[in-house]
mmCIF file of C-alpha atoms in Angstrom:
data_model
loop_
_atom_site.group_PDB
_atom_site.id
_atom_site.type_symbol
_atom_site.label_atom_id
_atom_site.label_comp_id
_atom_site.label_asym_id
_atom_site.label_seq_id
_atom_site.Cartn_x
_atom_site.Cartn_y
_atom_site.Cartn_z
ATOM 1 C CA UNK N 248 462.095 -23.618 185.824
ATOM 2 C CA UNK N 249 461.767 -20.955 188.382
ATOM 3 C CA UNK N 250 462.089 -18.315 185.718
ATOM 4 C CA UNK N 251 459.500 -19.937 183.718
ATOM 5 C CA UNK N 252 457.177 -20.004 186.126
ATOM 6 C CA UNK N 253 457.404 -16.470 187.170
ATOM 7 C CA UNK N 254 457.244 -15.445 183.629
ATOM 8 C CA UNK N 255 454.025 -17.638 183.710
ATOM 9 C CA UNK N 256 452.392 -15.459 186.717
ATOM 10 C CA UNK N 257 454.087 -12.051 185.445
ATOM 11 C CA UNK N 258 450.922 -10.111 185.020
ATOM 12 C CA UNK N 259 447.122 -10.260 184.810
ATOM 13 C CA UNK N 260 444.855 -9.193 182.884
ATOM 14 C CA UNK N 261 442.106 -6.658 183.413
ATOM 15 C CA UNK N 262 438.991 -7.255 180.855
ATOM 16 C CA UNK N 263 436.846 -5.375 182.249
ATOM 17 C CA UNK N 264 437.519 -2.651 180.257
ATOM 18 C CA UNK N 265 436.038 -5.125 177.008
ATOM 19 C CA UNK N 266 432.749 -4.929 178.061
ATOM 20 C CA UNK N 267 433.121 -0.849 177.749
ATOM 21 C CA UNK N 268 433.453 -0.338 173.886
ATOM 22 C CA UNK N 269 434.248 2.944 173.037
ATOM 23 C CA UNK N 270 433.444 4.353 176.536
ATOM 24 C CA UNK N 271 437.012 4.401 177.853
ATOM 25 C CA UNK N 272 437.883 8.175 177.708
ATOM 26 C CA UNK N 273 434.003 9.022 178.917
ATOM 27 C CA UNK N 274 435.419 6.681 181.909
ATOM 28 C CA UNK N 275 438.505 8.127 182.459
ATOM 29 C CA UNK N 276 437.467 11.382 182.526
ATOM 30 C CA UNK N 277 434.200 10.969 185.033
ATOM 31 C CA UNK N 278 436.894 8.323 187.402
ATOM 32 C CA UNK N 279 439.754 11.123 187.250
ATOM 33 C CA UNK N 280 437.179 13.557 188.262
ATOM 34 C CA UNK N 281 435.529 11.890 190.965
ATOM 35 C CA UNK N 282 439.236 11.062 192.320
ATOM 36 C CA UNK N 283 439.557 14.754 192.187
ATOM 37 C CA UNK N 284 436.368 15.831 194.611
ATOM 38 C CA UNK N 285 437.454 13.312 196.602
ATOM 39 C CA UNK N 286 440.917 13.736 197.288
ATOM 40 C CA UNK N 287 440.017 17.795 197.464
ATOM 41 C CA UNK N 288 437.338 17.633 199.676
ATOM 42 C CA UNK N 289 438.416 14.767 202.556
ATOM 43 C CA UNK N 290 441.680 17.250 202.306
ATOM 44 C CA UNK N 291 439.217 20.548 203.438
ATOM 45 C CA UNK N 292 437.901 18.693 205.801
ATOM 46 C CA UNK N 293 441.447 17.595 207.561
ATOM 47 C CA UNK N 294 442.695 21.087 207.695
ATOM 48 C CA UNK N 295 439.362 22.545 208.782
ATOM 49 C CA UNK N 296 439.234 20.255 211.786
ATOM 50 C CA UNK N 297 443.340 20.633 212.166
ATOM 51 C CA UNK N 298 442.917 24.263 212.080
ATOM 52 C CA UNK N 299 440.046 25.194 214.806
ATOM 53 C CA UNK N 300 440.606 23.951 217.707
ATOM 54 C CA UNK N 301 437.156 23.893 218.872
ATOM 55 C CA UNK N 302 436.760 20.516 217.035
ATOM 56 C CA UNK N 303 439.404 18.834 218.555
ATOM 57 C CA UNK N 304 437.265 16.540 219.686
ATOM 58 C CA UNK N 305 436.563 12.374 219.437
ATOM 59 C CA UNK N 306 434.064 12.825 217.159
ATOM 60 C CA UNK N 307 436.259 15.173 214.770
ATOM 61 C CA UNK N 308 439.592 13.326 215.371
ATOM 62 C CA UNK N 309 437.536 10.146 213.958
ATOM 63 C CA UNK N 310 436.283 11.950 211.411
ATOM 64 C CA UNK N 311 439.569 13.759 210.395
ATOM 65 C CA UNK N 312 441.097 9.831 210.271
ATOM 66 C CA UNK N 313 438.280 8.708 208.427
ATOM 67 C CA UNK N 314 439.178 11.496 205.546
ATOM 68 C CA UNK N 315 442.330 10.177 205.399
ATOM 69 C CA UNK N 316 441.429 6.381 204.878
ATOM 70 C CA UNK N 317 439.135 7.539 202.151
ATOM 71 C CA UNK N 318 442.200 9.690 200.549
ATOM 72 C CA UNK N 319 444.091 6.174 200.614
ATOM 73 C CA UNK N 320 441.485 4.087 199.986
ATOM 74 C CA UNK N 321 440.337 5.981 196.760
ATOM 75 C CA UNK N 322 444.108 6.113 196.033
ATOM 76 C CA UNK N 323 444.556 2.380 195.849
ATOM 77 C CA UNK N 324 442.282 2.137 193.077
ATOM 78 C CA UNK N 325 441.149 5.316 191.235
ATOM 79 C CA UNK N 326 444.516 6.248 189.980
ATOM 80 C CA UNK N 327 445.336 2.984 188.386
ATOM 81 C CA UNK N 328 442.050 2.014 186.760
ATOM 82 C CA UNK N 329 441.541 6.102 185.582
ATOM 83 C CA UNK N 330 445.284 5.035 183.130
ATOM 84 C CA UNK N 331 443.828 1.619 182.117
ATOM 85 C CA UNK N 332 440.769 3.428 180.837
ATOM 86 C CA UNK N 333 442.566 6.198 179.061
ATOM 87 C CA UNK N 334 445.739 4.523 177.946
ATOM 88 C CA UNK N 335 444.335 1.036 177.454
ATOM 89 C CA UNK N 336 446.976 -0.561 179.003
ATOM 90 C CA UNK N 337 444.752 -3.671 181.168
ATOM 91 C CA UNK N 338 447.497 -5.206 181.999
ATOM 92 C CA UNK N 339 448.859 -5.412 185.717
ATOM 93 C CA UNK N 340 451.677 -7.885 186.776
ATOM 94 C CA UNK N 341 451.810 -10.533 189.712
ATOM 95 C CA UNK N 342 453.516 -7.769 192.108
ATOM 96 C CA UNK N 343 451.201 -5.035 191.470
ATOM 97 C CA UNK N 344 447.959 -6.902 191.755
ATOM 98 C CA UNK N 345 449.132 -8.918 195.116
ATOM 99 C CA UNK N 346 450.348 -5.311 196.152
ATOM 100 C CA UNK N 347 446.889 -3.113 195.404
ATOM 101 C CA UNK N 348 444.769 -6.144 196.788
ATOM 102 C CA UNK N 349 446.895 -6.055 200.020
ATOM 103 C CA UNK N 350 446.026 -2.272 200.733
ATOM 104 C CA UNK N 351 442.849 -2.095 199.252
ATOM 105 C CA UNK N 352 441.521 -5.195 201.664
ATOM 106 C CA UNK N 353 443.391 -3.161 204.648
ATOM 107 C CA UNK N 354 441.641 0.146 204.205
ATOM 108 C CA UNK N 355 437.918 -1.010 203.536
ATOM 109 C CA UNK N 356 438.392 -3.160 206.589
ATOM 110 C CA UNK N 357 439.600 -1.087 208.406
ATOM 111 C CA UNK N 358 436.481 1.651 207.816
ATOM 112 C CA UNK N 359 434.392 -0.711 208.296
ATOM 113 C CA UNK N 360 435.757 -0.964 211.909
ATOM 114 C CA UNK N 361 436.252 3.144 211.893
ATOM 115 C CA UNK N 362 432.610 3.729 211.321
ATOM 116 C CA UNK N 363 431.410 1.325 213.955
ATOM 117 C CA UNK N 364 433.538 3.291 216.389
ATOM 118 C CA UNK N 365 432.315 6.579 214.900
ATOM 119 C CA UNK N 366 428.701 4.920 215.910
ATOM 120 C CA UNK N 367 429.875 3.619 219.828
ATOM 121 C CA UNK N 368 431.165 7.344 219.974
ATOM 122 C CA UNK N 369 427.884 9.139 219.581
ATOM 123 C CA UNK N 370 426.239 6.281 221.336
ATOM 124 C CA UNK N 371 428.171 7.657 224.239
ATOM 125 C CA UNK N 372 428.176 11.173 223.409
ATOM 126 C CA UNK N 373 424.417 11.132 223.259
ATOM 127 C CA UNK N 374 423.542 8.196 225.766
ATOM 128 C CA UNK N 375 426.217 9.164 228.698
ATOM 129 C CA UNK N 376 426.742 12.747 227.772
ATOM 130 C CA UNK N 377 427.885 13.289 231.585
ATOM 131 C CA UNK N 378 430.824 10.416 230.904
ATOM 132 C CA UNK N 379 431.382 11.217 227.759
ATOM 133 C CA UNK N 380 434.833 12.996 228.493
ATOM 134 C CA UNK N 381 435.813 10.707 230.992
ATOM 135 C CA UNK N 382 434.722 7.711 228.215
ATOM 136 C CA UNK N 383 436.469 8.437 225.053
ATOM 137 C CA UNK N 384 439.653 9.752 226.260
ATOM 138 C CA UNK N 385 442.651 10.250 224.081
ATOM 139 C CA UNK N 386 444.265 7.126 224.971
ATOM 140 C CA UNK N 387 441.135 5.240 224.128
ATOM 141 C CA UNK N 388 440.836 7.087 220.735
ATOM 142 C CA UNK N 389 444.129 6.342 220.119
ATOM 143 C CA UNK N 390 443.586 2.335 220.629
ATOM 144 C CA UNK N 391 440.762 2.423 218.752
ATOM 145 C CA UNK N 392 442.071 4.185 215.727
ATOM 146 C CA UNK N 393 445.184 1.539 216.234
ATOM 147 C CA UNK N 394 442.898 -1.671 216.831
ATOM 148 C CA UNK N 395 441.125 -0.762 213.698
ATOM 149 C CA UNK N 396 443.710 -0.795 211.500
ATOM 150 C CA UNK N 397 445.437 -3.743 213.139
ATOM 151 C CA UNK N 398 441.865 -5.357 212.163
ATOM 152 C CA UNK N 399 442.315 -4.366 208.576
ATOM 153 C CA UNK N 400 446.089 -5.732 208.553
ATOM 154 C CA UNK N 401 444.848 -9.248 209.760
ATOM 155 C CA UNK N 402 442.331 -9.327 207.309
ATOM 156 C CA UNK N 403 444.641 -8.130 204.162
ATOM 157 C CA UNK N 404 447.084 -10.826 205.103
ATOM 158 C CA UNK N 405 444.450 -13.597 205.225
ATOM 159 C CA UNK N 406 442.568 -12.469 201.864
ATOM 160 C CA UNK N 407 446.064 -11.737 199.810
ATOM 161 C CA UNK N 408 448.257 -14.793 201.482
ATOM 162 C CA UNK N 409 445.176 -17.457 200.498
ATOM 163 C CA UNK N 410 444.480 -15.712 197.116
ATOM 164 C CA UNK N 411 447.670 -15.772 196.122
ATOM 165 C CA UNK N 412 448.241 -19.241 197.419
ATOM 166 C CA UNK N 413 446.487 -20.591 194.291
ATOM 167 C CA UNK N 414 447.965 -21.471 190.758
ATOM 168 C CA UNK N 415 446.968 -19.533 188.011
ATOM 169 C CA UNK N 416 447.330 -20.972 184.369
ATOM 170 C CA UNK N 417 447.053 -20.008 180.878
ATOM 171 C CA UNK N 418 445.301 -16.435 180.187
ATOM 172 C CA UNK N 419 444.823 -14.931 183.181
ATOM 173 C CA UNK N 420 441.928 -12.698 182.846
ATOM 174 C CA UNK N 421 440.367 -10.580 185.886
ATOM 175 C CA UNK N 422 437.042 -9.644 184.913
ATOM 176 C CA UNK N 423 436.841 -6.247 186.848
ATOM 177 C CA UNK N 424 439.160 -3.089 186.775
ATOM 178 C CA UNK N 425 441.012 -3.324 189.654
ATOM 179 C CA UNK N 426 442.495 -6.481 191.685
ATOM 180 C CA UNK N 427 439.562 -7.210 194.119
ATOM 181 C CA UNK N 428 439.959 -10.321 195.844
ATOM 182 C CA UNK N 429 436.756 -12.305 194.495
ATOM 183 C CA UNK N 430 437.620 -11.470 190.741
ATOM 184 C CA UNK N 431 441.085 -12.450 191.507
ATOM 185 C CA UNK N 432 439.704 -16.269 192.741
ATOM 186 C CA UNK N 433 437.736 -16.696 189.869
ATOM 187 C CA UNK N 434 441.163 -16.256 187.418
ATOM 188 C CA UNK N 435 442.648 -18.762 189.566
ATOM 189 C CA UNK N 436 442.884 -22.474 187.944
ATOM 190 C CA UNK N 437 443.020 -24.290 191.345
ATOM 191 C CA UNK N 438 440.160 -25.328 193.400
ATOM 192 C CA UNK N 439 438.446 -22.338 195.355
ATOM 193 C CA UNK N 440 436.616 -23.989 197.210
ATOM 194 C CA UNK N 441 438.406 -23.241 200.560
ATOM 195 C CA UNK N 442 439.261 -19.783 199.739
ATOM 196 C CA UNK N 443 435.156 -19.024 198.908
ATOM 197 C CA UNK N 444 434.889 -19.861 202.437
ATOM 198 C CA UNK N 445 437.780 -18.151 203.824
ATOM 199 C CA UNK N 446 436.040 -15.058 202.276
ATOM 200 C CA UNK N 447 432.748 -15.797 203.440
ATOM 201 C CA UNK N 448 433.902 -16.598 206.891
ATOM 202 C CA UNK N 449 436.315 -13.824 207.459
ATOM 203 C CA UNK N 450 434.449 -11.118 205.552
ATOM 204 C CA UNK N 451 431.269 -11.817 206.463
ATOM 205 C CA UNK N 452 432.207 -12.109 210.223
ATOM 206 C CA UNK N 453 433.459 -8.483 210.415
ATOM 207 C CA UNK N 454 430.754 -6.812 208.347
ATOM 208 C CA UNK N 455 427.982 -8.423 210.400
ATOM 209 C CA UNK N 456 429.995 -7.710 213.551
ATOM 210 C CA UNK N 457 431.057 -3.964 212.984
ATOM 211 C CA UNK N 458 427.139 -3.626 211.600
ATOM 212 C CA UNK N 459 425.931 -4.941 214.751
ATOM 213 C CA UNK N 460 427.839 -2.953 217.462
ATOM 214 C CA UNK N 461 426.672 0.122 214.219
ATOM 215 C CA UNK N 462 422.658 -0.373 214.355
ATOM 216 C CA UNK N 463 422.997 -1.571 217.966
ATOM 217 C CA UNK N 464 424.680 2.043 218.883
ATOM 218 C CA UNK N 465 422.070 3.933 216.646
ATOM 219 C CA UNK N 466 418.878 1.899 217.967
ATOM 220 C CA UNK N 467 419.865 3.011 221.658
ATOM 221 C CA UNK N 468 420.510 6.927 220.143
ATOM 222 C CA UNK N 469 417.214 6.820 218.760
ATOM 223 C CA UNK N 470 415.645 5.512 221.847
ATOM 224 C CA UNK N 471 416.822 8.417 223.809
ATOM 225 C CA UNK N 472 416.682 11.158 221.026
ATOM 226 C CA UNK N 473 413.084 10.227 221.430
ATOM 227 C CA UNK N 474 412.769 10.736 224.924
ATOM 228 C CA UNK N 475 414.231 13.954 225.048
ATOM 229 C CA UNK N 476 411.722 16.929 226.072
ATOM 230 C CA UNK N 477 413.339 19.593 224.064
ATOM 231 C CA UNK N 478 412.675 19.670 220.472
ATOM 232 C CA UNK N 479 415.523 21.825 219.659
ATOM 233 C CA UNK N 480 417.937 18.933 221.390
ATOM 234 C CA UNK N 481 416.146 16.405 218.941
ATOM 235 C CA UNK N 482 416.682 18.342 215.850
ATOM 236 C CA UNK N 483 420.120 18.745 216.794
ATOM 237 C CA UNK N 484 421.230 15.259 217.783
ATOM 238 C CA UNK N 485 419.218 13.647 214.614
ATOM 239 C CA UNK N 486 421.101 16.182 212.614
ATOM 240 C CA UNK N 487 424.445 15.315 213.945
ATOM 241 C CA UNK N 488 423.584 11.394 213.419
ATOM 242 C CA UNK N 489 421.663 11.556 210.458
ATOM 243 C CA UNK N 490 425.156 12.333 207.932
ATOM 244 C CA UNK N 491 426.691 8.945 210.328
ATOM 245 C CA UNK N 492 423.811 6.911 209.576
ATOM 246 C CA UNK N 493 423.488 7.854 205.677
ATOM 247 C CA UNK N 494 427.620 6.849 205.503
ATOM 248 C CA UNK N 495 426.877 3.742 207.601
ATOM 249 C CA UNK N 496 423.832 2.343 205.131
ATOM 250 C CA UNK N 497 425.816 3.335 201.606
ATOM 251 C CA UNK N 498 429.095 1.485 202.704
ATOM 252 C CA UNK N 499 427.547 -1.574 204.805
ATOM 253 C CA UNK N 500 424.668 -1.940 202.202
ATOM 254 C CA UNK N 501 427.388 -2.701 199.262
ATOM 255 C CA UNK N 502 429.645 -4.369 200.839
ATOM 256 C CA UNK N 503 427.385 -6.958 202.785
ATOM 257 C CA UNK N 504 426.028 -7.439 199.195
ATOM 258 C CA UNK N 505 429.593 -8.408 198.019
ATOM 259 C CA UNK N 506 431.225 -9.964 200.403
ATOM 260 C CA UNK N 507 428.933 -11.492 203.192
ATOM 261 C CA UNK N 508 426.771 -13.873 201.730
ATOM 262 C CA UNK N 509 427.260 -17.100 200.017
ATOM 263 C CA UNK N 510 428.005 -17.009 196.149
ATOM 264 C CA UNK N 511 429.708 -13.683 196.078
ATOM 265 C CA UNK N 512 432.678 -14.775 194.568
ATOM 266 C CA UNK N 513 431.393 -15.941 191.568
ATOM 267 C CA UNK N 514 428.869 -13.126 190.105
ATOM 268 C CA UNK N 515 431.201 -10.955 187.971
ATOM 269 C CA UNK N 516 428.174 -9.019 186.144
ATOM 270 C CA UNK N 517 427.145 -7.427 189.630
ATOM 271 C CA UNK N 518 430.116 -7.043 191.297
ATOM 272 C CA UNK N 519 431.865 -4.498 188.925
ATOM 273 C CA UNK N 520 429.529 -1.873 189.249
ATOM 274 C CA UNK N 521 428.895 -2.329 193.146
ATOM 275 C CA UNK N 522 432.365 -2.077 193.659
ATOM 276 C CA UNK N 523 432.654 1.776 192.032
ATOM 277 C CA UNK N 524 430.293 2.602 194.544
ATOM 278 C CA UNK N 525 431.899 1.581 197.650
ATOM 279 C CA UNK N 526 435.665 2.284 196.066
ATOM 280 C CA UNK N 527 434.815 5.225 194.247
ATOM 281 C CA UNK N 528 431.601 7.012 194.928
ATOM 282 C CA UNK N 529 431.404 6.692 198.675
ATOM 283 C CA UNK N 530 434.956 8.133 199.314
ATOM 284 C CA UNK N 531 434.128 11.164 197.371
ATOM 285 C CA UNK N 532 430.180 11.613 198.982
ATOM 286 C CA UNK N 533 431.491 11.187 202.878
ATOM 287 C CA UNK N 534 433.127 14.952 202.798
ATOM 288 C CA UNK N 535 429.466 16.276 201.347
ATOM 289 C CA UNK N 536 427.772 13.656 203.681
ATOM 290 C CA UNK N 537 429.156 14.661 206.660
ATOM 291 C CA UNK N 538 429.706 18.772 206.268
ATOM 292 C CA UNK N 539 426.204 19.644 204.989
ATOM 293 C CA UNK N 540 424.512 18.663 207.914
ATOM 294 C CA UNK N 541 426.840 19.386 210.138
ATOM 295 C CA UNK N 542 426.976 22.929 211.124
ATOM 296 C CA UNK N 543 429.979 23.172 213.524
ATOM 297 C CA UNK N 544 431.766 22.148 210.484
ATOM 298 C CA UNK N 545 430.017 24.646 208.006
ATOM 299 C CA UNK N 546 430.555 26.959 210.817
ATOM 300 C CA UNK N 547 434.513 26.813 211.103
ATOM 301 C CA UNK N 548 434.538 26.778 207.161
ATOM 302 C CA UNK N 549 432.578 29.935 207.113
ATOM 303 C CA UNK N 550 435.209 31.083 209.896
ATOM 304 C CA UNK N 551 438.305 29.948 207.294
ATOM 305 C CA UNK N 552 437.361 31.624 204.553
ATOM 306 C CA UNK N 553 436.209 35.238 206.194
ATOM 307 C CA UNK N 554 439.971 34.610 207.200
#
């Protein structure tokens, strides 16, 4: 009986793909590229800040982590969906699917929770410039980089335990390309119900709570980029915020869209396409995002390559 019934849970199905007729290589060859800029340039900007030591800072050792959450984040999902495109092979079994919606709910949590402590940074950089040493000190940067992911591993083992708490029965078809946790609920034959909630409640709690301590931050470092007399000091600190602040809108925008309000679970037609934004696109736009207005940056790659 026991074999039986894992036979009966062995492997989902992703149908997604269905609703792309004849589109699959155009897919797998604009996913597999996107993977490519992404993975390429989050790695240039980890040795860049690795390799000059004038940004070994907060604000670049948060960045440099950030890069490499996107690397795995990106990694979780690209890669996998990028074969089921070009090989056609949609199936993924019990394992695999428990396995990629276990990291994939750990890293996006866990940005969430990096970029509101990229935003309480240059809140104090910018609001307490004279503290700002004494502030965010290594050990501090350290606990937060640690607290963040322990966030994201609390939340991963809530999502995947009560997803995969539920029976599944008959053809078990996950409309979406990868194993997201609201696509994965609505294959499941049991009632919901409780886990709709659990999603609500859980999801929506951190993304209105990291976006609150986020606009919070910014609304004071507006308030005092305002009131600064120089304009040159303006320019530069709504330059150094403005790449944070197009990040912050991109990833909270989707995600509060898909996760924090009530009937998310159960729109499939939206849901796909929002989620290669925030899994996909965003990952590969943060290195642009954040080097092209950022001249320190551009500055130490200019260094690198006269080198």
């Amino acid at each position: 009986a026991k074999m039986e019934n894992h036979t009966r849970i062995s492997e989902f199905i992703l149908v997604w793909f269905k609703s792309q007729p004849g589109s699959q290589l155009l897919l797998s060859v604009l996913f597999s590229t996107m993977y490519i800029v992404t993975v390429v340039g989050n790695v240039c900007i980890i040795l860049i800040i690795r390799m000059d030591s004038n940004l070994h800072t907060p604000m670049y050792f948060f960045l440099e982590n950030l890069s490499t959450l996107d690397i795995c984040y990106s990694s979780v999902i690209t890669p996998r969906a990028t074969l089921a495109f070009l090989l056609g092979r949609r199936s993924i079994s019990y394992n695999g699917c428990a396995t990629q919606m276990f990291f994939f709910s750990l890293f996006g949590t866990t940005e969430a929770f990096f970029l509101a402590v990229m935003a309480y940074d240059r809140f104090t950089a910018i609001c307490n410039p004279l503290l700002y040493q004494v502030i965010m000190s290594r050990r501090l940067c350290l606990l937060m980089v640690m607290g963040s992911y322990l966030s994201g591993c609390i939340n991963c083992t809530i999502q995947t335990g009560f997803t995969f708490s539920l029976s599944f029965c008959g053809r078990r078809e996950i409309n979406h390309f990868f194993c997201e946790v609201a696509a994965v609920i609505r294959a499941s034959c049991s009632d919901t119900l409780v886990n709709e909630l659990v999603m609500l409640a859980v999801c929506g709690s951190i993304i209105v709570g990291t976006a609150l301590v986020v606009f919070i931050s910014y609304a004071y470092i507006i308030i005092t980029i305002i009131q600064m007399p120089s304009a040159e000091s303006r320019h530069k600190a709504f330059s150094t915020c403005s790449s944070h602040m197009v990040t912050i809108c991109l990833f909270f925008g989707t995600v509060f869209f898909m996760y924090a309000q009530p009937g998310a679970a159960s729109s499939p037609s939206k849901s796909s396409t929002i989620s290669v934004f925030y899994t996909i696109v965003i990952p590969m736009l943060n290195p642009f995002i954040y080097t092209l207005r950022n001249r320190e940056v551009k500055g130490s790659l200019k260094k690198q390559l006269e080198r």
